[in-house]
Coordinates of C-alpha atoms in Angstrom, one line a residue:
M1 CA -18.4 -11.8 57.2
K2 CA -20.0 -13.8 54.4
S3 CA -21.2 -10.6 52.7
R4 CA -17.7 -9.1 53.0
N5 CA -16.1 -12.3 51.4
L6 CA -18.7 -12.2 48.7
F7 CA -17.9 -8.5 48.0
V8 CA -14.1 -9.4 47.7
V9 CA -14.9 -12.3 45.4
L10 CA -17.0 -10.0 43.2
I11 CA -14.3 -7.3 43.0
L12 CA -11.6 -9.9 42.1
A13 CA -13.9 -11.4 39.5
A14 CA -14.6 -7.9 38.0
L15 CA -10.8 -7.2 37.9
A16 CA -10.1 -10.5 36.2
F17 CA -12.9 -9.9 33.7
A18 CA -11.5 -6.4 32.9
C19 CA -7.9 -7.8 32.4
N20 CA -9.2 -10.6 30.2
Q21 CA -11.1 -8.1 28.1
K22 CA -8.2 -5.6 27.6
P23 CA -6.5 -7.5 24.7
A24 CA -9.8 -7.7 22.8
E25 CA -10.5 -4.0 23.4
Q26 CA -7.2 -2.3 22.8
L27 CA -4.4 -3.0 20.3
I28 CA -1.2 -1.2 19.4
C29 CA -0.4 1.0 22.4
G30 CA -4.1 1.6 23.0
S31 CA -4.6 3.6 19.9
L32 CA -6.8 1.1 18.1
K33 CA -9.9 -0.8 19.4
E34 CA -10.7 -4.1 18.0
A35 CA -14.4 -3.4 18.5
D36 CA -14.2 -0.4 16.1
F37 CA -13.2 -2.7 13.3
K38 CA -16.1 -5.1 13.7
A39 CA -18.6 -4.6 10.9
T40 CA -20.5 -6.5 8.3
I41 CA -19.9 -5.4 4.7
G42 CA -21.4 -7.3 1.8
G43 CA -22.5 -10.0 4.2
K44 CA -19.0 -10.6 5.4
E45 CA -17.4 -9.8 8.8
T46 CA -14.5 -7.4 9.2
G47 CA -11.9 -7.5 12.0
L48 CA -8.6 -6.2 13.2
Y49 CA -5.5 -8.4 13.5
E50 CA -2.2 -7.6 15.3
L51 CA 1.2 -9.0 14.2
K52 CA 4.4 -8.7 16.2
N53 CA 8.0 -9.8 15.6
G54 CA 9.7 -8.3 18.7
E55 CA 10.5 -4.9 17.2
L56 CA 7.8 -4.2 14.7
T57 CA 4.0 -4.2 15.4
M58 CA 1.5 -4.1 12.6
A59 CA -2.3 -4.0 12.5
V60 CA -4.2 -5.3 9.5
T61 CA -7.9 -5.3 8.8
N62 CA -9.4 -7.7 6.3
Y63 CA -11.5 -4.9 4.9
G64 CA -9.5 -4.2 1.8
G65 CA -6.6 -6.1 3.3
R66 CA -5.4 -2.8 4.7
I67 CA -2.3 -2.1 6.8
V68 CA -3.8 0.1 9.4
S69 CA -0.8 0.8 11.5
L70 CA 3.0 -0.1 11.6
L71 CA 5.1 0.8 14.6
V72 CA 8.8 1.1 13.8
P73 CA 11.7 2.1 16.1
G74 CA 14.0 5.1 15.5
K75 CA 17.7 5.6 16.4
N76 CA 17.0 6.2 20.1
G77 CA 14.5 3.3 20.2
E78 CA 11.5 5.6 20.1
M79 CA 8.5 4.1 18.2
A80 CA 6.5 5.8 15.5
D81 CA 3.6 4.7 13.5
V82 CA 4.9 5.2 10.0
V83 CA 1.7 4.1 8.0
L84 CA -1.3 6.4 7.7
G85 CA -4.5 4.9 8.7
F86 CA -7.9 5.4 10.4
P87 CA -9.3 4.4 13.8
S88 CA -12.3 2.4 12.6
I89 CA -14.1 0.8 9.7
D90 CA -16.5 3.7 9.6
A91 CA -13.7 6.1 9.1
Y92 CA -12.3 4.1 6.2
L93 CA -15.8 4.0 4.6
N94 CA -16.1 7.8 4.9
A95 CA -12.6 8.8 3.9
K96 CA -12.0 11.0 0.9
E97 CA -8.8 9.0 0.0
V98 CA -10.1 5.5 -0.5
F99 CA -6.9 3.5 -1.0
H100 CA -5.1 4.0 2.4
G101 CA -3.0 0.9 3.2
A102 CA -5.1 -1.3 0.9
L103 CA -4.5 -4.3 -1.3
I104 CA -5.0 -3.1 -4.9
G105 CA -6.4 -5.2 -7.8
R106 CA -7.3 -6.7 -10.1
V107 CA -5.0 -4.1 -11.8
G108 CA -3.1 -1.5 -9.9
N109 CA -2.6 1.9 -11.5
R110 CA -4.5 3.3 -14.5
I111 CA -6.0 1.8 -17.6
A112 CA -6.7 4.4 -20.3
K113 CA -10.3 5.3 -20.7
G114 CA -11.3 2.0 -18.9
K115 CA -10.9 -0.1 -22.0
F116 CA -8.6 -2.9 -23.2
T117 CA -8.8 -5.7 -25.8
L118 CA -7.8 -9.3 -24.9
N119 CA -8.2 -12.2 -27.3
D120 CA -10.1 -10.0 -29.8
V121 CA -12.7 -9.1 -27.1
E122 CA -12.9 -5.5 -25.9
Y123 CA -13.6 -5.0 -22.2
T124 CA -15.0 -1.9 -20.6
L125 CA -14.2 -1.0 -17.0
P126 CA -15.8 1.6 -14.8
I127 CA -14.2 5.1 -14.8
N128 CA -13.1 6.2 -11.3
N129 CA -10.3 8.6 -12.1
D130 CA -11.7 10.6 -15.0
P131 CA -11.1 9.8 -17.8
N132 CA -9.5 6.5 -16.7
H133 CA -9.9 3.4 -14.7
L134 CA -7.8 3.3 -11.5
H135 CA -6.7 0.6 -9.1
G136 CA -9.3 -2.0 -10.1
G137 CA -12.3 0.4 -10.1
P138 CA -14.6 1.8 -7.4
E139 CA -15.3 -1.7 -6.0
G140 CA -11.8 -3.0 -6.5
F141 CA -9.9 -5.2 -4.1
H142 CA -9.5 -2.2 -1.7
N143 CA -13.2 -2.1 -1.1
V144 CA -14.1 -5.8 -0.4
V145 CA -13.8 -8.0 2.6
W146 CA -11.1 -10.6 2.3
D147 CA -11.3 -14.0 4.0
V148 CA -8.8 -14.7 6.7
K149 CA -7.4 -18.1 5.8
A150 CA -4.8 -18.2 8.6
V151 CA -3.3 -15.9 11.2
N152 CA -0.6 -16.2 13.8
D153 CA 1.7 -13.9 15.8
T154 CA 3.8 -12.8 12.7
S155 CA 1.7 -13.4 9.6
I156 CA -1.8 -13.3 8.1
V157 CA -3.1 -15.0 5.0
L158 CA -6.0 -13.3 3.1
S159 CA -7.9 -14.6 0.2
Y160 CA -10.6 -13.3 -2.2
L161 CA -12.5 -14.7 -5.1
S162 CA -13.1 -12.0 -7.7
K163 CA -15.9 -13.3 -9.9
D164 CA -16.1 -13.3 -13.6
G165 CA -17.2 -9.9 -14.8
E166 CA -16.5 -8.1 -11.5
M167 CA -15.5 -4.5 -12.3
G168 CA -15.6 -5.6 -16.0
Y169 CA -12.7 -8.0 -15.8
P170 CA -12.9 -11.5 -17.3
G171 CA -12.5 -14.8 -15.4
N172 CA -13.0 -16.0 -11.9
L173 CA -9.8 -14.9 -10.1
N174 CA -8.7 -16.6 -6.9
A175 CA -6.3 -14.2 -5.1
E176 CA -4.2 -14.8 -2.0
V177 CA -2.0 -12.4 -0.1
T178 CA 0.3 -13.1 2.8
Y179 CA 1.7 -10.4 5.1
T180 CA 4.6 -11.6 7.2
L181 CA 6.8 -9.8 9.8
T182 CA 10.2 -11.5 9.4
P183 CA 13.0 -11.7 12.0
Q184 CA 14.9 -9.2 9.8
N185 CA 12.3 -6.5 10.6
E186 CA 10.7 -6.8 7.2
V187 CA 7.1 -6.6 6.1
K188 CA 6.9 -9.2 3.4
M189 CA 4.0 -9.2 1.0
A190 CA 3.5 -12.3 -1.1
Y191 CA 0.8 -12.4 -3.8
K192 CA -0.7 -15.4 -5.6
A193 CA -3.6 -15.7 -8.1
T194 CA -5.1 -18.2 -10.5
T195 CA -7.8 -17.8 -13.1
D196 CA -10.2 -19.8 -15.3
K197 CA -10.1 -17.2 -18.1
S198 CA -7.3 -15.0 -19.4
T199 CA -7.3 -11.7 -17.5
P200 CA -4.9 -8.9 -16.6
V201 CA -3.5 -9.0 -13.0
N202 CA -1.3 -6.5 -11.3
L203 CA -1.5 -6.6 -7.5
T204 CA 0.1 -4.2 -5.1
N205 CA -0.3 -2.5 -1.7
H206 CA -1.1 1.2 -1.3
A207 CA 0.3 2.1 2.1
F208 CA 1.1 5.8 2.6
F209 CA 4.2 6.3 4.7
N210 CA 5.8 9.1 6.8
L211 CA 8.9 7.8 8.6
K212 CA 8.5 10.6 11.1
G213 CA 5.2 9.1 12.1
E214 CA 1.6 9.5 10.9
A215 CA 0.8 13.2 10.1
N216 CA 4.1 14.4 11.7
G217 CA 5.1 16.9 9.0
T218 CA 6.6 17.1 5.5
I219 CA 8.1 14.1 3.7
N220 CA 10.1 16.4 1.4
D221 CA 13.1 16.2 3.7
H222 CA 13.1 12.3 3.5
L223 CA 16.1 11.1 1.5
L224 CA 15.0 8.9 -1.4
T225 CA 17.0 6.5 -3.6
I226 CA 15.3 4.7 -6.5
N227 CA 17.2 2.0 -8.4
A228 CA 16.1 3.1 -11.9
D229 CA 17.8 4.6 -14.9
K230 CA 14.4 5.3 -16.6
F231 CA 10.9 6.4 -15.6
T232 CA 7.6 6.2 -17.4
A233 CA 6.6 9.5 -19.1
V234 CA 2.8 10.3 -18.9
D235 CA 0.3 12.6 -20.3
S236 CA -1.8 15.1 -18.3
T237 CA -4.2 12.2 -17.3
L238 CA -1.2 10.1 -16.1
I239 CA -1.4 7.6 -19.0
P240 CA 1.9 6.6 -20.4
F241 CA 3.0 7.7 -23.9
G242 CA 4.4 4.1 -24.2
E243 CA 8.1 4.6 -23.5
N244 CA 10.4 4.8 -20.5
V245 CA 12.7 7.8 -20.7
P246 CA 16.1 8.4 -19.0
V247 CA 16.1 10.0 -15.6
E248 CA 19.5 11.6 -16.1
G249 CA 19.4 15.3 -16.2
T250 CA 15.8 15.4 -14.9
P251 CA 14.1 15.9 -11.5
F252 CA 13.4 12.1 -11.6
D253 CA 17.0 11.1 -11.1
F254 CA 17.0 9.4 -7.7
R255 CA 19.9 7.0 -8.4
E256 CA 21.7 8.7 -5.6
A257 CA 20.0 9.7 -2.4
K258 CA 18.4 13.2 -2.4
A259 CA 15.7 14.9 -0.5
I260 CA 12.3 14.2 -2.0
G261 CA 11.6 17.9 -2.3
A262 CA 15.0 18.9 -3.7
D263 CA 13.8 19.5 -7.3
L264 CA 10.1 20.3 -6.8
A265 CA 10.9 23.9 -7.4
L266 CA 11.3 22.9 -11.0
Q267 CA 7.6 21.9 -11.3
S268 CA 6.7 25.1 -13.1
E269 CA 9.1 24.3 -15.9
N270 CA 9.0 20.5 -16.0
E271 CA 6.1 19.0 -17.9
Q272 CA 6.2 15.7 -16.2
L273 CA 6.1 17.3 -12.7
Q274 CA 3.2 19.4 -14.0
N275 CA 1.3 16.3 -15.2
G276 CA 1.7 14.6 -11.9
L277 CA 1.3 17.8 -9.8
G278 CA 4.6 16.6 -8.5
Y279 CA 5.9 13.0 -8.4
D280 CA 3.2 10.4 -9.3
H281 CA 5.2 8.3 -11.8
N282 CA 6.3 4.7 -12.4
F283 CA 10.0 4.0 -12.4
A284 CA 11.4 1.1 -14.6
L285 CA 13.7 -0.7 -12.1
N286 CA 17.1 -1.8 -13.1
K287 CA 16.7 -5.6 -13.3
P288 CA 19.6 -7.8 -14.3
V289 CA 17.2 -10.7 -14.4
D290 CA 13.5 -10.3 -15.0
G291 CA 11.5 -11.4 -12.0
E292 CA 14.5 -11.5 -9.6
M293 CA 14.1 -10.0 -6.1
T294 CA 16.2 -6.8 -6.2
L295 CA 16.5 -3.5 -4.4
A296 CA 14.0 -1.0 -5.7
A297 CA 14.2 2.0 -3.3
I298 CA 15.6 3.3 -0.1
V299 CA 14.0 6.0 2.1
V300 CA 15.8 7.6 5.1
E301 CA 14.3 10.1 7.6
P302 CA 17.3 12.0 8.8
A303 CA 16.1 13.1 12.3
S304 CA 14.9 9.7 13.5
G305 CA 17.3 7.7 11.4
R306 CA 14.4 5.4 10.3
K307 CA 15.3 3.6 7.1
M308 CA 13.1 1.7 4.8
E309 CA 14.5 -0.5 2.0
I310 CA 12.1 -1.9 -0.6
F311 CA 12.9 -5.1 -2.5
T312 CA 10.7 -6.6 -5.2
E313 CA 10.3 -9.1 -8.0
E314 CA 8.2 -6.6 -9.9
P315 CA 9.7 -4.5 -12.9
G316 CA 8.5 -1.2 -11.6
I317 CA 7.6 1.0 -8.6
Q318 CA 5.2 3.9 -8.5
F319 CA 6.5 6.9 -6.5
Y320 CA 3.7 9.2 -5.3
G321 CA 4.6 12.3 -3.2
G322 CA 1.3 13.1 -1.4
N323 CA 0.3 15.7 -4.0
F324 CA -3.5 15.2 -3.6
M325 CA -3.7 15.2 0.2
D326 CA -5.6 18.3 1.3
G327 CA -6.4 17.8 5.0
A328 CA -9.9 16.4 4.3
D329 CA -9.1 13.2 6.2
T330 CA -8.2 12.8 9.8
G331 CA -6.2 9.8 10.9
K332 CA -6.1 7.6 14.0
Y333 CA -4.2 10.1 16.1
G334 CA -6.6 13.0 15.4
K335 CA -4.3 14.8 12.9
T336 CA -5.2 15.7 9.4
F337 CA -3.5 14.2 6.3
D338 CA -2.0 17.2 4.6
Y339 CA -0.2 18.1 1.4
R340 CA 3.0 16.3 0.8
E341 CA 3.1 14.8 4.3
S342 CA 3.1 11.2 3.1
F343 CA 4.4 9.1 0.2
A344 CA 3.7 5.8 -1.5
L345 CA 6.1 3.5 -3.2
E346 CA 4.0 0.8 -4.9
T347 CA 5.7 -2.2 -6.4
Q348 CA 4.0 -3.0 -9.7
H349 CA 4.0 -3.7 -13.4
F350 CA 3.7 -0.6 -15.5
P351 CA 0.6 1.6 -15.9
D352 CA -1.9 0.9 -18.7
S353 CA 0.0 -2.3 -19.5
P354 CA -3.0 -4.0 -21.3
N355 CA -2.8 -1.2 -23.9
Q356 CA 0.9 -0.9 -24.1
P357 CA 2.5 -3.7 -26.2
A358 CA 6.1 -2.5 -25.3
F359 CA 5.5 -3.0 -21.6
P360 CA 5.9 -6.3 -19.8
S361 CA 2.6 -8.3 -20.0
I362 CA 0.3 -8.6 -17.1
I363 CA -2.0 -11.2 -18.7
L364 CA -2.6 -14.3 -16.5
N365 CA -3.9 -17.4 -18.4
P366 CA -5.7 -20.5 -17.1
G367 CA -3.2 -23.1 -15.8
E368 CA -0.7 -20.4 -14.8
T369 CA -0.1 -19.0 -11.3
Y370 CA 0.5 -15.4 -10.7
S371 CA 3.2 -15.2 -8.0
T372 CA 5.2 -12.2 -6.9
S373 CA 6.7 -10.8 -3.6
S374 CA 7.8 -7.5 -2.3
I375 CA 9.7 -6.7 1.0
Y376 CA 9.7 -3.5 3.0
R377 CA 12.7 -3.7 5.4
F378 CA 13.1 -1.3 8.4
S379 CA 16.3 -0.4 10.2
V380 CA 18.2 2.6 11.5
A381 CA 20.5 4.4 9.1
D382 CA 24.2 4.7 10.0
S383 CA 25.0 8.2 11.4
Q384 CA 26.6 10.6 9.0

């Protein structure tokens, strides 16, 4: 009898242990395992953190401050993971596309030939998008481990000290980013930074979206609206000529909703589409007041009804249509990331701003605080 009772006790203990272990092993409908995100990079520990607000569920890793997963309901309540991501730290480290879901800095977008002059000093940055510097360089903010300052059910605060001279940039920059899931089904991204030496700063997030769900087909049928009368014309290396040109009468006119792919057939005759191999351009947002939080873009996926509205305090937004995806990477559901099956809408200041005097400045000086926010709001579009 004693042995039987002991056996029952052992079974119950084993079951209790297994139940207690489940939350630590599986997150987000069992598709992600916390253990697969535990690593040591540059002497710092990485992890995976889950945020929930009742309808949205988001997973974030402090490796690169990346959004790994974002579950969003459709018109019939069905959930889809609308952000492309990978199942482990190792997969991120070995991915061909290095910016998936990541925080970008010190300077998002391109700096021509990796050079700029500030206070009569010329700075040279590493080239990682020949012939230019892109998204903070090969060891930019996307490729470092951020410190987790605070985390709760709906928000996470990440911080990072970028030391003077890192990737060629001047000054010790203290950066902080807060991701919050709000009661309005928003992903709010709040950025702050201070410096001890004048330096350019342009922070953003590089999530790739498909409102049908990760790797679930083309995004060219998504309906896109961008609140911009002008876009930034670029050369063949995607460096601005220095002016924003009207969208009217061009494939870049998204002032009224249209399918992303509606005008891509014009690529053979449109120089700007040729330069970007499709859409890979900054749009100068219509801003009644500089720095005010305003609507930047709306995306609707007609079949599911999923709708994403983007609001930002930034003056621009970079629209990228998945032109360089080639199936080389496989995501967290075992599907490849293919050509024009994802898009990015990165809130930002304009490309190559340190070298473009006509563009809004991105220089942060000692004693100032860099502060900006962007919001990605999710809902279901009204039936047509």
